PDB file of N, CA, C and O in Angstrom:
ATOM      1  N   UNK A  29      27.737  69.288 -13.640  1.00  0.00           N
ATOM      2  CA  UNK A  29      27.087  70.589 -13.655  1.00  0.00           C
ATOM      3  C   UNK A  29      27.805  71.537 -12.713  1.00  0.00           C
ATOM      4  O   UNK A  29      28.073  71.212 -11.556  1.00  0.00           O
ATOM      5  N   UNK A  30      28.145  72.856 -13.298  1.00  0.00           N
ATOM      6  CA  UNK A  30      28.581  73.867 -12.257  1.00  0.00           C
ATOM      7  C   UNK A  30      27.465  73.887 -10.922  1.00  0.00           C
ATOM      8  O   UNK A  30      26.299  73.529 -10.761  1.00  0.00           O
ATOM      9  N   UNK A  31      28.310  74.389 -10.252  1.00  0.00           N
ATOM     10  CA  UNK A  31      27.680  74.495  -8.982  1.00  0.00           C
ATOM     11  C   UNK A  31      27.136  76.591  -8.999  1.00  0.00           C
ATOM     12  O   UNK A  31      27.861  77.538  -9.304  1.00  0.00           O
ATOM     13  N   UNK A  32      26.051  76.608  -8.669  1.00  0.00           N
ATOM     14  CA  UNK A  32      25.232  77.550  -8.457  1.00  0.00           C
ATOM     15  C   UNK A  32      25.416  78.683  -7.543  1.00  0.00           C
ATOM     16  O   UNK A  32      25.285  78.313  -6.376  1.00  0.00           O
ATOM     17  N   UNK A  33      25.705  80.089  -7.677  1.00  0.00           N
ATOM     18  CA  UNK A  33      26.306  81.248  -6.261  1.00  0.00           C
ATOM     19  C   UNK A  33      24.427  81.547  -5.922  1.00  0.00           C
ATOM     20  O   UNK A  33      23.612  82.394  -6.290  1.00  0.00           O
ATOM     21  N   UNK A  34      24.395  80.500  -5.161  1.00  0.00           N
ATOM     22  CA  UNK A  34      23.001  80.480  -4.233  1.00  0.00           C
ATOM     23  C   UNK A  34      22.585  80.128  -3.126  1.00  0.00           C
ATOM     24  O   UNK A  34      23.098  79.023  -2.944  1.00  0.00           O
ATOM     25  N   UNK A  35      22.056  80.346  -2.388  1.00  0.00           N
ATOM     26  CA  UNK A  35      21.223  79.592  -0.806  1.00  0.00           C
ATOM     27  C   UNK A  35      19.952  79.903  -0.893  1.00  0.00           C
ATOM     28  O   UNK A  35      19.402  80.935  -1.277  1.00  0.00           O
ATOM     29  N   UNK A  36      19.476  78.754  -0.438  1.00  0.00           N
ATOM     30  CA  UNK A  36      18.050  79.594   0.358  1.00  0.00           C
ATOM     31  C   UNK A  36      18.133  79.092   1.546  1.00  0.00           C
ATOM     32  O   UNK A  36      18.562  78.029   1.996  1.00  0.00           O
ATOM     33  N   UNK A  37      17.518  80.289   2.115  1.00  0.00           N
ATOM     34  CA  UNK A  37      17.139  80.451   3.838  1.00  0.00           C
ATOM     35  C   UNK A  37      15.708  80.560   4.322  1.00  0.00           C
ATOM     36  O   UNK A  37      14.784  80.932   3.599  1.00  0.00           O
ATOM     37  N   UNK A  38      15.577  80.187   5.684  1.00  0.00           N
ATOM     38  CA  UNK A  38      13.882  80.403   5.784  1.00  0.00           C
ATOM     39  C   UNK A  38      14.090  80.785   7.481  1.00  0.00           C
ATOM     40  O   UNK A  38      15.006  80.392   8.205  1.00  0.00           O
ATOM     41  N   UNK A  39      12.782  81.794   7.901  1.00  0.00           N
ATOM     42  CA  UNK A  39      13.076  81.934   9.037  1.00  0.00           C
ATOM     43  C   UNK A  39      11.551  80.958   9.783  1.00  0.00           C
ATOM     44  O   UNK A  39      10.737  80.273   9.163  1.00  0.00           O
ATOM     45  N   UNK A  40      11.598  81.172  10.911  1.00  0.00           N
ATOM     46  CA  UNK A  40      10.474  80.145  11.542  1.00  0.00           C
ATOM     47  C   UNK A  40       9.226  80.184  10.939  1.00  0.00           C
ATOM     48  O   UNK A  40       8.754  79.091  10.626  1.00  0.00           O
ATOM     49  N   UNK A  41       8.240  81.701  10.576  1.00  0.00           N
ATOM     50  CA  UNK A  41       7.308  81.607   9.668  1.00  0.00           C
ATOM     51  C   UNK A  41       7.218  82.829   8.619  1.00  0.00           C
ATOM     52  O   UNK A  41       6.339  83.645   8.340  1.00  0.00           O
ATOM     53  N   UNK A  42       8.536  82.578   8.164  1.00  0.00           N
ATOM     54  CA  UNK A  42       8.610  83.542   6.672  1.00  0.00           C
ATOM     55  C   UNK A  42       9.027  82.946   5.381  1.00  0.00           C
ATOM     56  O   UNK A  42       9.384  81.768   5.340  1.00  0.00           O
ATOM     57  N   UNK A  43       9.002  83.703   4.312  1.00  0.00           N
ATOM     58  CA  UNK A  43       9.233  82.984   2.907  1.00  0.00           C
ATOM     59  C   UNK A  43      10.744  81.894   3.242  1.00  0.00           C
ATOM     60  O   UNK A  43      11.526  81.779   4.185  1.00  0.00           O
ATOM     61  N   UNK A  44      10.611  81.370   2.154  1.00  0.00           N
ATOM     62  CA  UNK A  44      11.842  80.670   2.027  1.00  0.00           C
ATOM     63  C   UNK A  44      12.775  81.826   0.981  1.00  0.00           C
ATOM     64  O   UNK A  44      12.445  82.068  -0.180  1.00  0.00           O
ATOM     65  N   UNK A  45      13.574  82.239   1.442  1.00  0.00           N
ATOM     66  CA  UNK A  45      14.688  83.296   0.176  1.00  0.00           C
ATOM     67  C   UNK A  45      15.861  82.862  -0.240  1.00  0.00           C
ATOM     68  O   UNK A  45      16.744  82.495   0.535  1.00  0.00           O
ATOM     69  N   UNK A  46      15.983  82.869  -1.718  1.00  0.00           N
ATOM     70  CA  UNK A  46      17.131  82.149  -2.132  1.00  0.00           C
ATOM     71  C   UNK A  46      17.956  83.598  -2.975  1.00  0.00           C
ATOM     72  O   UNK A  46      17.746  84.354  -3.924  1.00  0.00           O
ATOM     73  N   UNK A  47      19.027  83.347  -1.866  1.00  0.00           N
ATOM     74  CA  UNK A  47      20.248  84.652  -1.887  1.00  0.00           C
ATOM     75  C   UNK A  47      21.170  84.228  -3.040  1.00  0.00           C
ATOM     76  O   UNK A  47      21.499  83.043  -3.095  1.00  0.00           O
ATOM     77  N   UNK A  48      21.710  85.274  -4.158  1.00  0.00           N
ATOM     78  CA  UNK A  48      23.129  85.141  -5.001  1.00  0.00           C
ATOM     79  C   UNK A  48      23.861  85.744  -3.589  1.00  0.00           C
ATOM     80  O   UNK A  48      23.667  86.818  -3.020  1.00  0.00           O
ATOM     81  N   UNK A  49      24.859  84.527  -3.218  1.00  0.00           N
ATOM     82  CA  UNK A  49      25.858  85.426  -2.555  1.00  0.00           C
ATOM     83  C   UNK A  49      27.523  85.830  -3.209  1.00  0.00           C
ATOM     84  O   UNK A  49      28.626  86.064  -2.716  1.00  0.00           O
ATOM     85  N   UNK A  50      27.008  85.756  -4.421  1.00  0.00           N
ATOM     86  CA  UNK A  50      28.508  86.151  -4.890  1.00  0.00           C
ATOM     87  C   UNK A  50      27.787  87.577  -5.252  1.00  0.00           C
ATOM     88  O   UNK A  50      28.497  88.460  -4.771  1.00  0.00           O
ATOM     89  N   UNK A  51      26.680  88.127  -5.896  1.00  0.00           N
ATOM     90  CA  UNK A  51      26.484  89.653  -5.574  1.00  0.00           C
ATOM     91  C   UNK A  51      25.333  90.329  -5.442  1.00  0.00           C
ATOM     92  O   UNK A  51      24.716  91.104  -6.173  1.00  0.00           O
ATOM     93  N   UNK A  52      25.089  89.698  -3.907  1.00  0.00           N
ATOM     94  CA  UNK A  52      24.485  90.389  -2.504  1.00  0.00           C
ATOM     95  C   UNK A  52      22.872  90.482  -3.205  1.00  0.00           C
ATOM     96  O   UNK A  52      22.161  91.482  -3.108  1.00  0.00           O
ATOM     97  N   UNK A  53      22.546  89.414  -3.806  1.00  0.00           N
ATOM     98  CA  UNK A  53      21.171  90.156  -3.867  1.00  0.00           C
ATOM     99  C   UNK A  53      20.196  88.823  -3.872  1.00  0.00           C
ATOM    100  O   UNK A  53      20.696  87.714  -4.060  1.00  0.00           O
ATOM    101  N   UNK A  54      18.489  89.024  -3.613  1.00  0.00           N
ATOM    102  CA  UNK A  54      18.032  88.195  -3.239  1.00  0.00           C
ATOM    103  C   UNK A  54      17.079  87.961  -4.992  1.00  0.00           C
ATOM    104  O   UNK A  54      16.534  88.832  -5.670  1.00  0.00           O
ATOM    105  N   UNK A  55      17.207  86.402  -5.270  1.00  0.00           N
ATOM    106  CA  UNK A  55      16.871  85.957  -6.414  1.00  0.00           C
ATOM    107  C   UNK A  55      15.345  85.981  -6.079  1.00  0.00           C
ATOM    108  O   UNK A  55      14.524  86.669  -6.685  1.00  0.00           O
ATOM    109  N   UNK A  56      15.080  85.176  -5.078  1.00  0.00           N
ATOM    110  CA  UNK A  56      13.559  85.130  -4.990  1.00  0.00           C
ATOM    111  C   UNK A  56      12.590  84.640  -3.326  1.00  0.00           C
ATOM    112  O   UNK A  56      13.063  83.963  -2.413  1.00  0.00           O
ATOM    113  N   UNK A  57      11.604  85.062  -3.366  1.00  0.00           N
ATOM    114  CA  UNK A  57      10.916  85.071  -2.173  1.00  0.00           C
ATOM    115  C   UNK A  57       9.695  84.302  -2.182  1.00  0.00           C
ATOM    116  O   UNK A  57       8.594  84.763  -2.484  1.00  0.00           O
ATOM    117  N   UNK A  58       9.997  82.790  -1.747  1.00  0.00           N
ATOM    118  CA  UNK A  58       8.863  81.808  -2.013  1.00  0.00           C
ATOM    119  C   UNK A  58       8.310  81.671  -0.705  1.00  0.00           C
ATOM    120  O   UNK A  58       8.991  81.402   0.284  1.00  0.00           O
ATOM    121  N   UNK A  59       6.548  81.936  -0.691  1.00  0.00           N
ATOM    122  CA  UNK A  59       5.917  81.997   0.288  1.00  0.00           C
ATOM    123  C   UNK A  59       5.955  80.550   0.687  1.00  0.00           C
ATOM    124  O   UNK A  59       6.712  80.036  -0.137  1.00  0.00           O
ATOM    125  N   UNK A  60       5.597  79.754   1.398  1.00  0.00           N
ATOM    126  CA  UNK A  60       5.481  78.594   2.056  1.00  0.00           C
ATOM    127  C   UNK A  60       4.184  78.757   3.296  1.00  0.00           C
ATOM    128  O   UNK A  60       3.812  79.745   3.930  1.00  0.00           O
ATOM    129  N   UNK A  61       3.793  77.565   3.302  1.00  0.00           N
ATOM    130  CA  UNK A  61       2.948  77.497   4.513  1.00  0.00           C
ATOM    131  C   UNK A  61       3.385  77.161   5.718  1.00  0.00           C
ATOM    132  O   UNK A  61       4.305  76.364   5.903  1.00  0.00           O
ATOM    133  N   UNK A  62       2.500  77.982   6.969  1.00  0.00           N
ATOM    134  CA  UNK A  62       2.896  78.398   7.993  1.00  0.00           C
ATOM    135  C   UNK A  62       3.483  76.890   8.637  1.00  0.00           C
ATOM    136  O   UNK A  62       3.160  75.717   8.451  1.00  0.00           O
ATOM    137  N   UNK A  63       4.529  77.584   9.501  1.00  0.00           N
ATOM    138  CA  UNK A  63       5.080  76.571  10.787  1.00  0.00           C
ATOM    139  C   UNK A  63       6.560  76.217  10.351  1.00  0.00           C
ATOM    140  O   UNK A  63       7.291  76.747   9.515  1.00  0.00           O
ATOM    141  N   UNK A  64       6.769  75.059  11.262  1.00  0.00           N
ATOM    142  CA  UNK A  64       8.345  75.320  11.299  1.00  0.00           C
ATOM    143  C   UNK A  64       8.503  74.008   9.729  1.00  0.00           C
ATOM    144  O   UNK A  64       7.680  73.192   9.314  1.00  0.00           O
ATOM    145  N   UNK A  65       9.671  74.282   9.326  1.00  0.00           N
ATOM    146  CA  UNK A  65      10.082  73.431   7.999  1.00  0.00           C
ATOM    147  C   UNK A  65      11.298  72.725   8.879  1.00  0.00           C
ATOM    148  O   UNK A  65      11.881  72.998   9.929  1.00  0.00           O
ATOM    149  N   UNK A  66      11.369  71.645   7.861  1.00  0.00           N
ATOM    150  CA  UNK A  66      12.394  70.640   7.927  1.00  0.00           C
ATOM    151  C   UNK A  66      13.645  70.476   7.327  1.00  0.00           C
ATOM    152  O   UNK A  66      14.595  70.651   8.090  1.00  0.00           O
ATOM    153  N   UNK A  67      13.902  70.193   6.187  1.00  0.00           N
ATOM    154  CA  UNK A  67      15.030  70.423   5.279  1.00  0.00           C
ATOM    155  C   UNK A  67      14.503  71.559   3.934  1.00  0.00           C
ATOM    156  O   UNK A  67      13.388  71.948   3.585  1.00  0.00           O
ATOM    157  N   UNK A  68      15.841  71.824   3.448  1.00  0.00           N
ATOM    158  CA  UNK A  68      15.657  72.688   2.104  1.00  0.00           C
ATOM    159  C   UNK A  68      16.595  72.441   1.474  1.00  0.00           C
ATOM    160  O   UNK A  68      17.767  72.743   1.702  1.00  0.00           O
ATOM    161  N   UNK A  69      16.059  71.744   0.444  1.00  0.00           N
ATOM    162  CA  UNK A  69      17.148  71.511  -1.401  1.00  0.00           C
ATOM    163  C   UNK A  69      17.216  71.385  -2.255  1.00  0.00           C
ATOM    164  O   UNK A  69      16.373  70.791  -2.926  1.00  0.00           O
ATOM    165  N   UNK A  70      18.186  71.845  -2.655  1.00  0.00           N
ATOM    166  CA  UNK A  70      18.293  72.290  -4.133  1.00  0.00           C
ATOM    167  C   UNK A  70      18.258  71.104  -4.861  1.00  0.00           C
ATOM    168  O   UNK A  70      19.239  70.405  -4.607  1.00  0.00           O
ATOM    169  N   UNK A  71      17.499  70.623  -5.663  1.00  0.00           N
ATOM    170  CA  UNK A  71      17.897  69.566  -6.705  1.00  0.00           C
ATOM    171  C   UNK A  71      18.824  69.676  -7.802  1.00  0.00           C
ATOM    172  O   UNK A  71      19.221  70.637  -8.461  1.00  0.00           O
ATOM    173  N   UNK A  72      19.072  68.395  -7.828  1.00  0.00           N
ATOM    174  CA  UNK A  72      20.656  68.142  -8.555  1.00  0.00           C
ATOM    175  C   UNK A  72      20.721  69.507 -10.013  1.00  0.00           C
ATOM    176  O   UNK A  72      21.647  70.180 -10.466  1.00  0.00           O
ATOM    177  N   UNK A  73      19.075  69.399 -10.386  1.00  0.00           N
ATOM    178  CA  UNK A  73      19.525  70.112 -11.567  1.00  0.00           C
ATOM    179  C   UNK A  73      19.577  71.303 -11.418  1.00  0.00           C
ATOM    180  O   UNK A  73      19.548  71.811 -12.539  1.00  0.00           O
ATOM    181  N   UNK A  74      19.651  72.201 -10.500  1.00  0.00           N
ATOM    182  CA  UNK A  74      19.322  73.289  -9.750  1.00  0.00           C
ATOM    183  C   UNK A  74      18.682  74.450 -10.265  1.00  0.00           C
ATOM    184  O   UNK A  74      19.104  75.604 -10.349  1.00  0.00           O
ATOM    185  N   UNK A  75      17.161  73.753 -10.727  1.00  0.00           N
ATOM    186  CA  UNK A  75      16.030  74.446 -11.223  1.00  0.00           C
ATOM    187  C   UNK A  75      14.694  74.803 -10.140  1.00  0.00           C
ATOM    188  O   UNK A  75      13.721  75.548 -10.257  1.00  0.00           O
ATOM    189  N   UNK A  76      15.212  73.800  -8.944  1.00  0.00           N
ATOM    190  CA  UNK A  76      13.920  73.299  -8.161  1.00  0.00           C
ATOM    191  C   UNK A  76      14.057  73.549  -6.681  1.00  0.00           C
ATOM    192  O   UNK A  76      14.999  74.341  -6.644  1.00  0.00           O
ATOM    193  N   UNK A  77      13.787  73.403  -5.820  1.00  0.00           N
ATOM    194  CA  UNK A  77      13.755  73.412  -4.516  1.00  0.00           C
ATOM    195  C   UNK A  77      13.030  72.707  -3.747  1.00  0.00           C
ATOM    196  O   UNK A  77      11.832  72.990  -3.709  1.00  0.00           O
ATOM    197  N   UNK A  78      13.408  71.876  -3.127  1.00  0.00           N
ATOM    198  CA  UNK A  78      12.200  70.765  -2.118  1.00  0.00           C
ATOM    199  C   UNK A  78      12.509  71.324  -0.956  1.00  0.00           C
ATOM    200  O   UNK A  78      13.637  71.562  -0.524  1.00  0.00           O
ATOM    201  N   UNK A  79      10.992  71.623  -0.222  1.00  0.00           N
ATOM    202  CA  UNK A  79      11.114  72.162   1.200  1.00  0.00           C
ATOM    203  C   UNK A  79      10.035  70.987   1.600  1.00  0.00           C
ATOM    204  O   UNK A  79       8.973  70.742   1.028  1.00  0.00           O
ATOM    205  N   UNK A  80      10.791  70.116   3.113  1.00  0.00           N
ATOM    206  CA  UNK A  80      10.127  69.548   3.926  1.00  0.00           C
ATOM    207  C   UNK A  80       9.446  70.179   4.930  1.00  0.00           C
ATOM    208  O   UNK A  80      10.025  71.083   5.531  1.00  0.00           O
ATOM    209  N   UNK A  81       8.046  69.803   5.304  1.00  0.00           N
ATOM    210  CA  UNK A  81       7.499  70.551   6.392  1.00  0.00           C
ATOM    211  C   UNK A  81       7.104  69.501   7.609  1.00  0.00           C
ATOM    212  O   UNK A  81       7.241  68.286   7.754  1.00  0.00           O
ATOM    213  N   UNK A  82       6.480  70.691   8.507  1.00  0.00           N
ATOM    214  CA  UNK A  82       6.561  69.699   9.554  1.00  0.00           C
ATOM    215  C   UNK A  82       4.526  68.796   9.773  1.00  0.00           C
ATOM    216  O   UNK A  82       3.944  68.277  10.725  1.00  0.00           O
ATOM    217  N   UNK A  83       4.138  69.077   8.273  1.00  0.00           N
ATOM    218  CA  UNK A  83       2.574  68.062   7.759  1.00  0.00           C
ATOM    219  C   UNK A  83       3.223  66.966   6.896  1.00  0.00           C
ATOM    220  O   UNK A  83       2.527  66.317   6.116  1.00  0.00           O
ATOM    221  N   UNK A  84       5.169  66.644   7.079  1.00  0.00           N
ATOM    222  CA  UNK A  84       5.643  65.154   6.536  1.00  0.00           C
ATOM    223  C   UNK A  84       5.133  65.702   5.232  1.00  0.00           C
ATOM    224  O   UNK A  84       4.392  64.786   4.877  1.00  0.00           O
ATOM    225  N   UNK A  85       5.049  66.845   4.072  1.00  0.00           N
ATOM    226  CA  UNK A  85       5.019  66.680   2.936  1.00  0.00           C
ATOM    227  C   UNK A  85       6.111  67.432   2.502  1.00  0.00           C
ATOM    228  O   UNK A  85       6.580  68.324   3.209  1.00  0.00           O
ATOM    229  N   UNK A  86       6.661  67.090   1.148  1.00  0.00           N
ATOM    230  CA  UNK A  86       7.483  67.380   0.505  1.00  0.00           C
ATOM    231  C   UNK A  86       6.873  68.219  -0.131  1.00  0.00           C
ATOM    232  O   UNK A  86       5.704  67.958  -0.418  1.00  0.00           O
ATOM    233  N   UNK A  87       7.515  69.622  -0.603  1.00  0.00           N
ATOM    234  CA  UNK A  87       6.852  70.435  -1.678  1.00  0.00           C
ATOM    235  C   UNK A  87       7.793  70.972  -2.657  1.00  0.00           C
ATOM    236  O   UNK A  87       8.766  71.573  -2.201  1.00  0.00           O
ATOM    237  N   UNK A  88       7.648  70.837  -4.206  1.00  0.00           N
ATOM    238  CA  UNK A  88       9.000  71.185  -4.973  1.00  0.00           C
ATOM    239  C   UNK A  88       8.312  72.818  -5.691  1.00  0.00           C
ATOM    240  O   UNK A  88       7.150  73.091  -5.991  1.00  0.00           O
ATOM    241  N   UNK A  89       9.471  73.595  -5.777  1.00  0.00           N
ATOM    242  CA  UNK A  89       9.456  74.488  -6.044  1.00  0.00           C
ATOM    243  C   UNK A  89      10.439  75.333  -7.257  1.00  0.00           C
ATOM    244  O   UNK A  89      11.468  75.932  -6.947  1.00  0.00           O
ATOM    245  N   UNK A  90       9.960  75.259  -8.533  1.00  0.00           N
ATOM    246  CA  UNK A  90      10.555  75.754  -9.336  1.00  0.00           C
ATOM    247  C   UNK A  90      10.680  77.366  -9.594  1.00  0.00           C
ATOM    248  O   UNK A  90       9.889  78.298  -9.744  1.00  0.00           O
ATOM    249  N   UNK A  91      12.314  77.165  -9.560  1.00  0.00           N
ATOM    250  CA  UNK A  91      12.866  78.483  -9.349  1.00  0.00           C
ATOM    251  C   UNK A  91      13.099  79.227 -10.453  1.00  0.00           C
ATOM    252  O   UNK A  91      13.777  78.845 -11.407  1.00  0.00           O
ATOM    253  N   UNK A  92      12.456  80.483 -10.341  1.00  0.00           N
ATOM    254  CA  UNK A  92      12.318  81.122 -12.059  1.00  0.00           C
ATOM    255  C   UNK A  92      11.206  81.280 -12.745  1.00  0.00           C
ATOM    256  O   UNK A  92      10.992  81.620 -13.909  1.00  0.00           O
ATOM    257  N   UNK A  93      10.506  80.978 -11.836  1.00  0.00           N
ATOM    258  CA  UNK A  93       8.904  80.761 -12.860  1.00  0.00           C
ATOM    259  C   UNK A  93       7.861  80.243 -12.309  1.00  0.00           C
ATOM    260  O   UNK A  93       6.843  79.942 -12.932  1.00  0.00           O
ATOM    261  N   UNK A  94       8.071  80.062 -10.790  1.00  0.00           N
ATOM    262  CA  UNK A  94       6.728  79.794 -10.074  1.00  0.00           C
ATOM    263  C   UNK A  94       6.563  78.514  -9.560  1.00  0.00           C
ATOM    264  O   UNK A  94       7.608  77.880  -9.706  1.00  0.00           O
ATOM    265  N   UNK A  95       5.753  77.917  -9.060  1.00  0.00           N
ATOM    266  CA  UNK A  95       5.430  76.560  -8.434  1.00  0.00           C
ATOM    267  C   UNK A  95       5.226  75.491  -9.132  1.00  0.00           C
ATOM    268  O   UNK A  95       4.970  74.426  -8.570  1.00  0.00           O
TER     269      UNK A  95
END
């Protein structure tokens, strides 16, 4: 599978935002619950997003269409 012109970023208690950085613009702004997070990734098929938090749960997040 091609690889994806994307990131997401999160700041200590704001959305998680997943940037096109090949042209400068932000795809989407997924709220998350409060406090600090753990890891953030993209799954292989890069439809999804798993954000670890710091309540040890995993939460997947499909990109494009909601939770």
């Amino acid at each position: 599978a091609q690889a994806k012109p994307f990131f997401a970023v999160r700041s200590t208690d704001g959305p998680v935002i997943i940037w096109d950085y090949i042209n400068d613009v932000v795809l989407a702004r997924i709220d998350t619950p409060p406090g600090e997070l753990d890891p953030i990734c993209f799954a292989p098929d890069g439809q999804h997003l798993l954000v670890g938090g710091k309540d040890q749960r995993v939460r997947r997040y499909t990109l494009l269409g909601g939770e």
